[in-house]
Tab-separated table of C-alpha atoms and ligand atoms in Angstrom:
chain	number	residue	atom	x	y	z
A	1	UNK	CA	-92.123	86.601	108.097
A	2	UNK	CA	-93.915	86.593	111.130
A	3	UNK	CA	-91.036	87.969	113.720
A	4	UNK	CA	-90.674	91.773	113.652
A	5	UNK	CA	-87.338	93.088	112.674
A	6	UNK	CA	-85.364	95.111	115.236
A	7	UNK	CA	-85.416	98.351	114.044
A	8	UNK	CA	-82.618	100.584	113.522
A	9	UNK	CA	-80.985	101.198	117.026
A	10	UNK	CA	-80.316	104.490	118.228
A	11	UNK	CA	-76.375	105.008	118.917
A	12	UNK	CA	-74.796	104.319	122.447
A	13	UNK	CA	-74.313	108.096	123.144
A	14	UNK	CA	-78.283	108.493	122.933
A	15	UNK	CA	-79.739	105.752	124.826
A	16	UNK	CA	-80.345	107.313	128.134
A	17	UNK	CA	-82.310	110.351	126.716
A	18	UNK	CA	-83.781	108.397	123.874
A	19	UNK	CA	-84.772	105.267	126.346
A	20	UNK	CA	-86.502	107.716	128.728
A	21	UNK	CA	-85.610	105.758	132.156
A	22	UNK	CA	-82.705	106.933	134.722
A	23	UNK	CA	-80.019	104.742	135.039
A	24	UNK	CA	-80.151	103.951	138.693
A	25	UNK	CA	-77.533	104.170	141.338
A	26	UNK	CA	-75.922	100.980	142.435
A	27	UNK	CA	-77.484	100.289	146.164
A	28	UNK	CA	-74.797	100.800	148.434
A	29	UNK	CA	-75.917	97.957	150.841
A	30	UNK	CA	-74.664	94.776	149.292
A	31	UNK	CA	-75.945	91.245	150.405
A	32	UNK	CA	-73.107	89.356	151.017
A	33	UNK	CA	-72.890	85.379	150.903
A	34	UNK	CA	-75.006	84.569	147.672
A	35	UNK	CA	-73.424	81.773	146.649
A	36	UNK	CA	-73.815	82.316	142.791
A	37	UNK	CA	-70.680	82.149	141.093
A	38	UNK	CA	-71.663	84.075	137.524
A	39	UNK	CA	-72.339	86.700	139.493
A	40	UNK	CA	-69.512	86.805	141.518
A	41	UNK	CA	-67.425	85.961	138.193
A	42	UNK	CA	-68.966	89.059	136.450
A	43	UNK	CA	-67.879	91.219	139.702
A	44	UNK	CA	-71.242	92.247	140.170
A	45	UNK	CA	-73.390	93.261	142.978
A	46	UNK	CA	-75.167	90.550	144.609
A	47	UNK	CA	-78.094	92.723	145.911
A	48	UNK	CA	-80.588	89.626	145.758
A	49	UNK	CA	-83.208	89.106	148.244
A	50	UNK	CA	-83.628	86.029	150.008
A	51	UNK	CA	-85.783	83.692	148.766
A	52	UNK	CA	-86.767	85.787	145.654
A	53	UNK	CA	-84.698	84.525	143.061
A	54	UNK	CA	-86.954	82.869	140.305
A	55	UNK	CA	-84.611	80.314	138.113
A	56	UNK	CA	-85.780	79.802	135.055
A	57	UNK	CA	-84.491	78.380	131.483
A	58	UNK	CA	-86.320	78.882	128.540
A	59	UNK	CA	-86.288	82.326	126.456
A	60	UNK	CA	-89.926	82.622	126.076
A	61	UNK	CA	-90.175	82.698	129.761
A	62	UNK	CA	-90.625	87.013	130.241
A	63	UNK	CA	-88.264	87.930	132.889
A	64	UNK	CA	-90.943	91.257	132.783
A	65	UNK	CA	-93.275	89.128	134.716
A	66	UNK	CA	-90.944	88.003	137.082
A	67	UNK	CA	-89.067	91.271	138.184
A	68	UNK	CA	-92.696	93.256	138.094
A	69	UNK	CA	-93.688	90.791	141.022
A	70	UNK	CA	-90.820	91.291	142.816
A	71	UNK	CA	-88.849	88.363	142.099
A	72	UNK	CA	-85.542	87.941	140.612
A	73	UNK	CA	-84.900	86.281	137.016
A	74	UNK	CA	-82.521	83.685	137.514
A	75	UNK	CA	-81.452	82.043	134.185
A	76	UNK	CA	-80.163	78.539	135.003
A	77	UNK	CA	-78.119	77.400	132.415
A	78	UNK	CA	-76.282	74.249	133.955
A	79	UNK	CA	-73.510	72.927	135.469
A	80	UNK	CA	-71.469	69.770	135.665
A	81	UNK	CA	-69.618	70.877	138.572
A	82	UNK	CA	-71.727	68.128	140.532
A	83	UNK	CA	-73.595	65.260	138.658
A	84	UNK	CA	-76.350	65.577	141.477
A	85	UNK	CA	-78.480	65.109	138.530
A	86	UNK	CA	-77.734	61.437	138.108
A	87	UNK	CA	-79.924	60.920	141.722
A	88	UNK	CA	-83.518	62.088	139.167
A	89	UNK	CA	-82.438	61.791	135.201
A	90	UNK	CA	-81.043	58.749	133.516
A	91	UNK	CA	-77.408	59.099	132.036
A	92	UNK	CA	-78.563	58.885	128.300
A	93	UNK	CA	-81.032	62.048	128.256
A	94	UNK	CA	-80.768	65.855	128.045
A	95	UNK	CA	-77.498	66.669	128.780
A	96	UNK	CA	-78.979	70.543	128.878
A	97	UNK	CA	-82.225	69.409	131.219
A	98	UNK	CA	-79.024	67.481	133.455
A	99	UNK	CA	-76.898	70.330	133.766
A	100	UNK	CA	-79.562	73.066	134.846
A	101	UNK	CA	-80.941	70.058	137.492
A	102	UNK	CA	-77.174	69.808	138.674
A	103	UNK	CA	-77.165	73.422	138.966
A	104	UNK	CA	-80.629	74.135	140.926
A	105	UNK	CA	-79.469	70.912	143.378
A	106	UNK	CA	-76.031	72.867	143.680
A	107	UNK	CA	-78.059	76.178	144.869
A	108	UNK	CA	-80.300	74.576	146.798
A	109	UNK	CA	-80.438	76.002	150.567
A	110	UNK	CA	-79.214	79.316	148.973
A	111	UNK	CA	-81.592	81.490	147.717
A	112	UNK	CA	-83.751	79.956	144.808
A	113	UNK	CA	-87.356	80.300	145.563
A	114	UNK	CA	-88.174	77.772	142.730
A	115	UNK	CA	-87.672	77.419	138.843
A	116	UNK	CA	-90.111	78.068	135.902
A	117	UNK	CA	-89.990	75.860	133.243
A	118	UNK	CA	-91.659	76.017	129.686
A	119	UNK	CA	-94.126	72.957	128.275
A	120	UNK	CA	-90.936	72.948	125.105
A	121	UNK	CA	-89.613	69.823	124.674
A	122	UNK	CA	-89.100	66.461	126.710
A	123	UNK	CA	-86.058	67.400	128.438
A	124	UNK	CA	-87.783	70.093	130.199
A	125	UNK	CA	-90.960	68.359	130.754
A	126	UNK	CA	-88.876	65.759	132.832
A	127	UNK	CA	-87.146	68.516	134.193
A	128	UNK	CA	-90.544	69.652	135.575
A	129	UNK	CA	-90.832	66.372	136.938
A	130	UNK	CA	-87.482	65.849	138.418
A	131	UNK	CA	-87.967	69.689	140.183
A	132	UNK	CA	-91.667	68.757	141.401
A	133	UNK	CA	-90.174	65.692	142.863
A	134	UNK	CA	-87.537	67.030	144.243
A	135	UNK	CA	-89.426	69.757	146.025
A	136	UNK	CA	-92.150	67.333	147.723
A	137	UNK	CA	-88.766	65.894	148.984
A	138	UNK	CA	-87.373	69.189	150.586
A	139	UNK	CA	-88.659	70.689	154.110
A	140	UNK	CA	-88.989	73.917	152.507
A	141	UNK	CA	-91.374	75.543	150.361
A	142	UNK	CA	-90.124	75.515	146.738
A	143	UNK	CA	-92.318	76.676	143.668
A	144	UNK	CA	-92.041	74.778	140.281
A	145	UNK	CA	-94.338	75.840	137.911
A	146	UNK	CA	-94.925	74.792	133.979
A	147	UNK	CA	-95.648	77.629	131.501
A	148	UNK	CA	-97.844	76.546	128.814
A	149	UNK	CA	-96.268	77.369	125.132
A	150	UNK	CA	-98.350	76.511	122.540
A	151	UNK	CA	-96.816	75.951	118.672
A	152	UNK	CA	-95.938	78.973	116.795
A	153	UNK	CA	-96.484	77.486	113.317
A	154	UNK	CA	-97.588	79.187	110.235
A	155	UNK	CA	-101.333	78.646	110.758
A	156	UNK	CA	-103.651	79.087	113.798
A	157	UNK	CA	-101.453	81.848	115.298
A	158	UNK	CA	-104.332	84.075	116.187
A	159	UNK	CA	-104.765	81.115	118.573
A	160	UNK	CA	-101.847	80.646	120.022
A	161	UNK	CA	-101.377	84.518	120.635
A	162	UNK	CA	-104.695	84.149	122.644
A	163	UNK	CA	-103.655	80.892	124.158
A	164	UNK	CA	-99.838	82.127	125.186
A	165	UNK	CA	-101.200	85.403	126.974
A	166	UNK	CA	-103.754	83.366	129.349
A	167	UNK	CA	-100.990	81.152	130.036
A	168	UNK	CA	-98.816	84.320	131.086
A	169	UNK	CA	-102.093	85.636	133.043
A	170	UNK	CA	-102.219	82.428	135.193
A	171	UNK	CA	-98.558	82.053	135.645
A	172	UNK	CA	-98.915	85.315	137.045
A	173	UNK	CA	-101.398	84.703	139.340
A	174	UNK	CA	-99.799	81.913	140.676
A	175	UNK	CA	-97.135	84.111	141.235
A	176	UNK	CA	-98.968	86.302	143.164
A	177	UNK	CA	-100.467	83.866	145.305
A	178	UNK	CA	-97.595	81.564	146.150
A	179	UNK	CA	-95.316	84.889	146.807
A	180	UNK	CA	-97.666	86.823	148.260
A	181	UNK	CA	-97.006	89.949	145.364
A	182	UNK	CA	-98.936	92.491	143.806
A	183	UNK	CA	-99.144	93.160	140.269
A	184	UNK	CA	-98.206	97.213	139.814
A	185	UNK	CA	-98.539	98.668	135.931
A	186	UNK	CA	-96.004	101.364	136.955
A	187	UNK	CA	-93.362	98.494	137.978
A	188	UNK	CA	-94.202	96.432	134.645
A	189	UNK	CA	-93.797	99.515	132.403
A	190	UNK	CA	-90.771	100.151	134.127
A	191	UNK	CA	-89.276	96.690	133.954
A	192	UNK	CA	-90.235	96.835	130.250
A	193	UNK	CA	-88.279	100.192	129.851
A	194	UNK	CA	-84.964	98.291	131.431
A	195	UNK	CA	-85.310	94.898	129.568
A	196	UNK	CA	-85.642	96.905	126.248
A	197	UNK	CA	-82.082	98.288	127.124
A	198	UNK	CA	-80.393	95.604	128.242
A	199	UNK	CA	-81.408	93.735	124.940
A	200	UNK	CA	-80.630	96.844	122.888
A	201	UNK	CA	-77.216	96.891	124.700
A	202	UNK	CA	-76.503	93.316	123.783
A	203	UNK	CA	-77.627	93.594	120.328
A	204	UNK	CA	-74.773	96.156	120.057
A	205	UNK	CA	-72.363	93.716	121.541
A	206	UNK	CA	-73.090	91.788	118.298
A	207	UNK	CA	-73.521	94.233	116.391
A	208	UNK	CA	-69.858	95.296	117.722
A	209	UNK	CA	-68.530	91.364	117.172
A	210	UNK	CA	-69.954	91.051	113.526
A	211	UNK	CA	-68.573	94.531	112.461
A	212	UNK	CA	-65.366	93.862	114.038
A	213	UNK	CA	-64.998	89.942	114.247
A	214	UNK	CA	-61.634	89.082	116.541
A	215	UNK	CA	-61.581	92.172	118.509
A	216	UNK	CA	-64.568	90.565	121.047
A	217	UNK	CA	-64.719	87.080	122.120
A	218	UNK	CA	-67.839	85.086	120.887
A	219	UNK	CA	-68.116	83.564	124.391
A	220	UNK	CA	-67.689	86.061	126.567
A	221	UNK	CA	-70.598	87.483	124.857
A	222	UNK	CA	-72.548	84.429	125.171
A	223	UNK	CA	-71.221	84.300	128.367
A	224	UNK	CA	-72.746	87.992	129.220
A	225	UNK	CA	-76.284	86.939	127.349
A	226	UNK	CA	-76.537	84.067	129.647
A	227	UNK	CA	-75.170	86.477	133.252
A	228	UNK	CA	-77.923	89.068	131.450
A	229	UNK	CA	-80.591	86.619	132.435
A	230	UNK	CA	-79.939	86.488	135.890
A	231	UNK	CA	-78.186	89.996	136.913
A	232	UNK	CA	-79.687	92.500	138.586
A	233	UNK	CA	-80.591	94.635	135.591
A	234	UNK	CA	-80.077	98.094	136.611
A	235	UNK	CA	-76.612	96.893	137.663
A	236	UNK	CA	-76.458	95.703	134.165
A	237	UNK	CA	-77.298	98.767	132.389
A	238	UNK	CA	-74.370	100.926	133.273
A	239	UNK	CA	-71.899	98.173	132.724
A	240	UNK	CA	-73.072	97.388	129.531
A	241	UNK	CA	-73.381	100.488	128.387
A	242	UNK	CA	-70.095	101.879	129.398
A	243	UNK	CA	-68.269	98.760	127.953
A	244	UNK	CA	-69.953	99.084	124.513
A	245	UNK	CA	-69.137	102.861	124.728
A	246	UNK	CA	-65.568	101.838	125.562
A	247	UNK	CA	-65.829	98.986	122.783
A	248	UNK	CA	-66.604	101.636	120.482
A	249	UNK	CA	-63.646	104.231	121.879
A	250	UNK	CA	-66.395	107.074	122.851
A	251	UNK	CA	-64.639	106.565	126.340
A	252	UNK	CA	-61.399	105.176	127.761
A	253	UNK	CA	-61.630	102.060	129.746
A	254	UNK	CA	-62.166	103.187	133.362
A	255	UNK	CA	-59.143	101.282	134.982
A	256	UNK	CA	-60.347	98.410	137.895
A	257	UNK	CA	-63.655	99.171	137.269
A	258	UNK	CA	-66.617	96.293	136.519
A	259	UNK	CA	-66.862	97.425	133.028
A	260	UNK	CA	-63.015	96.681	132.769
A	261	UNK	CA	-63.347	93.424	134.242
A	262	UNK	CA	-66.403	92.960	131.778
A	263	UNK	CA	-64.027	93.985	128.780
A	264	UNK	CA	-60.892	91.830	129.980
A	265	UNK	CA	-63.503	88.958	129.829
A	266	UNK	CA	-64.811	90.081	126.372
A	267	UNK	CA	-60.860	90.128	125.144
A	268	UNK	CA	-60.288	87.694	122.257
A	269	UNK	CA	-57.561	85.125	122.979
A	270	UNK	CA	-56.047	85.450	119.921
A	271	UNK	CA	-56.725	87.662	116.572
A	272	UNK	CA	-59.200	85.440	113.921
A	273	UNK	CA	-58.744	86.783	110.251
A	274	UNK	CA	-60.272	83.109	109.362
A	275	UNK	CA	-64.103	82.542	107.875
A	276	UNK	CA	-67.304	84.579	109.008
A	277	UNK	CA	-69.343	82.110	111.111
A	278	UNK	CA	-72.665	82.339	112.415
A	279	UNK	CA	-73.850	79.641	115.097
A	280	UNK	CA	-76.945	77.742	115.239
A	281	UNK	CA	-78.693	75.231	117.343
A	282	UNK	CA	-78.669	74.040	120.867
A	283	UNK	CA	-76.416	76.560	123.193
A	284	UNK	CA	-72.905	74.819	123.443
A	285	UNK	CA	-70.229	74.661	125.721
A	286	UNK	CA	-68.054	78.288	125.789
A	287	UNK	CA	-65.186	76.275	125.464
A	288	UNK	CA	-66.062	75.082	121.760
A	289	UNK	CA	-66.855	78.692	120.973
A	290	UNK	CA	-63.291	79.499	122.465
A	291	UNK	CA	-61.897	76.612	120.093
A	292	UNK	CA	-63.611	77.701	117.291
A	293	UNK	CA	-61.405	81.291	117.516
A	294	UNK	CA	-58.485	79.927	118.555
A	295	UNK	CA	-58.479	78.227	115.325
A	296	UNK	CA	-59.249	81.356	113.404
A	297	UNK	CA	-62.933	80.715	112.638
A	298	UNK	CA	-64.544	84.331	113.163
A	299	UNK	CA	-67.714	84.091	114.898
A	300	UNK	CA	-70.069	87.340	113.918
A	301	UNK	CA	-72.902	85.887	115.375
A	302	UNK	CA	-75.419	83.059	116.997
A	303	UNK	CA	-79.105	81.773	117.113
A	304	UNK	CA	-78.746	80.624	120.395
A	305	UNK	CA	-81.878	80.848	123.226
A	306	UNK	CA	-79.358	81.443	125.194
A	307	UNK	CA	-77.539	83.738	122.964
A	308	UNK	CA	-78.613	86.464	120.219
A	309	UNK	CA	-82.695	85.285	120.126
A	310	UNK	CA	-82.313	86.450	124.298
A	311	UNK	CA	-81.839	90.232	122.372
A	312	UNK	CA	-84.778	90.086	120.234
A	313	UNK	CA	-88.248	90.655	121.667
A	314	UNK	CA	-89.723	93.459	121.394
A	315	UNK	CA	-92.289	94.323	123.374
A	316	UNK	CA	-95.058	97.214	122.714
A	317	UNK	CA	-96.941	99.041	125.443
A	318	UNK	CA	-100.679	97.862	125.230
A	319	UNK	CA	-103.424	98.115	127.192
A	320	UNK	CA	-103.031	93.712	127.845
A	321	UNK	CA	-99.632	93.525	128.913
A	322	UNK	CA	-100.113	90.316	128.523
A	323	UNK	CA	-100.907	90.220	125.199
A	324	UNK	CA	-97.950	92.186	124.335
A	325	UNK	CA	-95.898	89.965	126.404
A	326	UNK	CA	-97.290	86.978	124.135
A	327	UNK	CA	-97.105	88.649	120.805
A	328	UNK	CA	-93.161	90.238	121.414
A	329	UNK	CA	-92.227	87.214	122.537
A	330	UNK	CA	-94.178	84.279	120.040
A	331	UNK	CA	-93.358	86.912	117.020
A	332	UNK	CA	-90.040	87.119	117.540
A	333	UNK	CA	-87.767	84.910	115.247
A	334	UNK	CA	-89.200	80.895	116.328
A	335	UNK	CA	-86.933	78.671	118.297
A	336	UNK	CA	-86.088	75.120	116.754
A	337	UNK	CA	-88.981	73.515	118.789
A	338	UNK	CA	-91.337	75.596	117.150
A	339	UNK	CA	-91.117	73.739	114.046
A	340	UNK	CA	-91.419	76.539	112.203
A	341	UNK	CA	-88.649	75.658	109.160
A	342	UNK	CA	-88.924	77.576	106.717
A	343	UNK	CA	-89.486	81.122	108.769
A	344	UNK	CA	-86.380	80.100	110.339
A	345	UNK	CA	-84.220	79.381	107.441
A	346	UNK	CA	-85.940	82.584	105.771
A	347	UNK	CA	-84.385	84.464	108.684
A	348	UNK	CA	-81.298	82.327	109.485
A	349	UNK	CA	-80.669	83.102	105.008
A	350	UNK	CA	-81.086	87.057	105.683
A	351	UNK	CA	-78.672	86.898	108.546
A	352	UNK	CA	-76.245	85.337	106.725
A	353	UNK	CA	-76.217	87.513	103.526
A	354	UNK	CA	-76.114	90.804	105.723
A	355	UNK	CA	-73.622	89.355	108.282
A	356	UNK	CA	-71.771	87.981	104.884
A	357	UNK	CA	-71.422	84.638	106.738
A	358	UNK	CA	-69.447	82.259	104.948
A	359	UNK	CA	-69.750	78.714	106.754
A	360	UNK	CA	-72.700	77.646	109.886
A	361	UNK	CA	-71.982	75.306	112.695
A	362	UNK	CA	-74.677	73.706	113.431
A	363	UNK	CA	-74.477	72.344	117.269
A	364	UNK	CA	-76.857	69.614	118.517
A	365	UNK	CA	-76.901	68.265	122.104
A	366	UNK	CA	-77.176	64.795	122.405
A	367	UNK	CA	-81.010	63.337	122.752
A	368	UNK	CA	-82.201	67.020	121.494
A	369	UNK	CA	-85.065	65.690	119.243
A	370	UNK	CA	-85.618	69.177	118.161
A	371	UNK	CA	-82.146	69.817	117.095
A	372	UNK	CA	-81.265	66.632	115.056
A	373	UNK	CA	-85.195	67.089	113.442
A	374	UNK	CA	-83.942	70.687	112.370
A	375	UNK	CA	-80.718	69.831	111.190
A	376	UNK	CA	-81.216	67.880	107.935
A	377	UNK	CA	-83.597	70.285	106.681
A	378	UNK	CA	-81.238	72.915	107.299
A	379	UNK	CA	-78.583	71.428	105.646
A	380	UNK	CA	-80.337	70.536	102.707
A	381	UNK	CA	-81.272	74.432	102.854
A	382	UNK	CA	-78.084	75.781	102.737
A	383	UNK	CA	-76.564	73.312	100.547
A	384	UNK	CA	-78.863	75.301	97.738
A	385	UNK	CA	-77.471	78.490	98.611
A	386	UNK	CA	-73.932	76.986	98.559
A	387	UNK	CA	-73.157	77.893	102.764
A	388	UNK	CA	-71.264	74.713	103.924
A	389	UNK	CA	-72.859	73.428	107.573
A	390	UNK	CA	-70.905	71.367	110.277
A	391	UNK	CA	-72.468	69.511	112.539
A	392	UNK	CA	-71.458	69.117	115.323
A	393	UNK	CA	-72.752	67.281	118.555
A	394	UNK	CA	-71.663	67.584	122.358
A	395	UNK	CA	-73.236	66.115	125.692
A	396	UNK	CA	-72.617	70.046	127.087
A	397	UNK	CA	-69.295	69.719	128.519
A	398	UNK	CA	-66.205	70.006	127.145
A	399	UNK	CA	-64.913	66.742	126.769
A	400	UNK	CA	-64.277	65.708	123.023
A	401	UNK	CA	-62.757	69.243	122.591
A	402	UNK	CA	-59.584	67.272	121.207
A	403	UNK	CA	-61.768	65.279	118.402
A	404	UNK	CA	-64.104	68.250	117.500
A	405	UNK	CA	-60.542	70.438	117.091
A	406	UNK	CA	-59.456	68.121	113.386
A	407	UNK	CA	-63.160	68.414	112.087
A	408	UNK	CA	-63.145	72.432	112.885
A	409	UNK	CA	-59.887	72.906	111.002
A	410	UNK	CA	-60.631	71.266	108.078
A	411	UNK	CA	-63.967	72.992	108.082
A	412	UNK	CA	-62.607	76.086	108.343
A	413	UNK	CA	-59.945	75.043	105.494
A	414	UNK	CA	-63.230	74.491	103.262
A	415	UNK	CA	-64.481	77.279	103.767
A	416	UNK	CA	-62.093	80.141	104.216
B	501	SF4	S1	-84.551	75.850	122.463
B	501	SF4	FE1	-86.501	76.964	122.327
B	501	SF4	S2	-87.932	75.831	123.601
B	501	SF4	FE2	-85.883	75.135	124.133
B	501	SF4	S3	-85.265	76.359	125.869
B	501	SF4	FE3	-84.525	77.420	124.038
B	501	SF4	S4	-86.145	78.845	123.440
B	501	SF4	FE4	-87.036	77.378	124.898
């Protein structure tokens, strides 16, 4: 298989001496009046600059780039809280591509600096479009930029690797010129140093939900993958870490503190003794996740972008960053788009036997070409190792909850 497997982490207790960076101190000065509501929701600091936040969507975007020129990751990951949307993007596409428009038109005049999309599928190419347009509209300057992500397929990847890394050199530079940055090896080694943690940190958040499925809630930890891509991440550090240590009952839960806000959000609604599920496809709305539990589905895991793949690059120091930018990234596990099927379903099979999953939803969002392509194939695949697979299709809101709810339970009657 061509992604690397993540090693065997070290435990929680070790991580700051093992890791080799300090844990900064939380900046006393906090900028006030950042109108982004995950933050705020997460009770986090909101120590943002002005002007420097950097939305972007897809996960082979590297957020190293970003924070080493001074910028701040913003993962956008839509909203329907306003359908500004409908003003650029017809009704019947992308409900993802929608939702993340809705959301940068809903921060607009706030702090986003400008959004990085990938060159992944049709809903973000029009994306691109809708975002370019909409910035020749606005008085201000806004940057929208289009990284270039070739195919990860099982031949010609000597190519792409090549290809990938000068894309990640010029998306630099442009960077650099349009924010007026410098590129410092020191910062990027650094910035390496903290995403490695805040991945490893996650990874023990699932680690911590498939080993003790019911006592976490699937979707606040989807919830805290998709915050991780747009927090401050030596905020993040400390909270994650002191909530897995209090997950794990090293420490007691510090009482009104973040990381007990964190774990009141992490608390399962209600104890699931049902079937081990594992998650796959598009990222769906938290409120299926939610449903799923509530039913007594366990969920031990995902293979969402937005969700467990987020955890899984590893990146080596080389003497190219960018090269080891493009190979930790393109060699991790490939997303749906990559048409890569059978290295997937290789690596979705392993998960399953170790995570001794017993049934896979498969959720597709409406006019996702990728997903619907993927999904047959994948059925057919796990129909010959005997795991049943639901399908099961939303426009990214929550509306149909009611319908989906008969088709979950008899699912999970099947396969419990
Ligand atoms: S599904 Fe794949 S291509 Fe699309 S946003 Fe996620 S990682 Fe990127």
């Amino acid at each position: 298989m061509g992604h690397r497997r993540q090693g065997n982490p070290p435990p929680v207790a070790l991580i700051r001496c093992r890791q080799g960076i300090p844990i900064p101190t939380v900046p006393t000065s906090l900028k006030q009046g950042l109108l982004l509501f995950w933050v705020k929701e997460w009770g986090l600091i909101q120590g943002f600059e002005e002007k420097r936040l950097l939305g972007w969507v897809c996960s082979y975007t590297p957020e190293e780039i970003i924070l080493t020129l001074g910028l701040t990751p913003c993962r956008l990951s839509g909203t329907d809280e306003n359908q500004a949307a409908d003003d650029y993007l017809p009704a019947n596409f992308c409900p993802f591509a929608r939702a993340c428009l809705n959301e940068v038109l809903g921060m607009s005049g706030i702090s986003l600096a400008g959004v990085v999309l990938t060159t992944s599928c049709q809903g973000l190419l029009h994306l691109y479009n809708a975002l370019g347009y909409f910035s020749r509209k606005r008085e201000e300057r806004f940057f929208v930029y289009l990284l270039d992500l070739p195919r990860w397929g099982s031949v010609k990847r000597a190519a792409a690797l090549q290809e990938f890394a000068s894309s990640l050199r010029l998306f630099t530079e442009e960077l650099r010129r349009y924010f007026g940055t410098e590129w410092s090896n020191a910062l990027y080694l650094e910035n390496l140093a903290r995403l490695r943690q805040v991945r490893f940190l996650l990874r023990e958040l699932y680690r911590f939900l498939r080993e003790h499925p019911g006592r976490v809630r699937a979707a606040g930890v989807l919830e805290l993958v998709r915050a991780a891509g747009r927090l401050p991440k030596e905020e993040l550090i400390p909270l994650l870490l002191s909530a897995v240590r209090c997950l794990e009952g090293e420490i007691p839960v510090p009482s009104g503190s973040r990381a007990a806000g964190l774990l009141e959000k992490l608390r399962p609604r209600k104890p699931c003794a049902g079937p081990r599920l594992l998650l796959v496809g598009s990222p769906p709305p938290l409120s299926y996740v939610d449903l799923l539990e509530e039913l007594g589905g366990a969920v031990v895991g995902d293979d969402f972008c937005q969700g467990y793949r987020y955890c899984l690059p590893e990146i080596e120091e080389g003497p190219d960053a960018f090269l080891s930018l493009a190979r930790g990234y393109l060699e991790r596990v490939p997303c749906p788009r990559m048409l890569a099927g059978q290295e997937r379903f290789v690596y979705l099979s392993r998960l399953v036997k170790e995570w001794q999953v017993q049934g896979i939803i498969y959720h597709a969002l409406k006019f996702c070409d990728s997903s619907l392509y993927e999904y047959t194939l994948l059925r057919d695949f796990f129909s010959r190792e005997g795991i049943p697979v639901l399908y099961l299709e939303t426009d990214y809101r929550s509306g149909g909850l009611e319908q989906a709810r008969t088709r979950l339970q008899a699912f999970l009657e099947v396969t419990g």
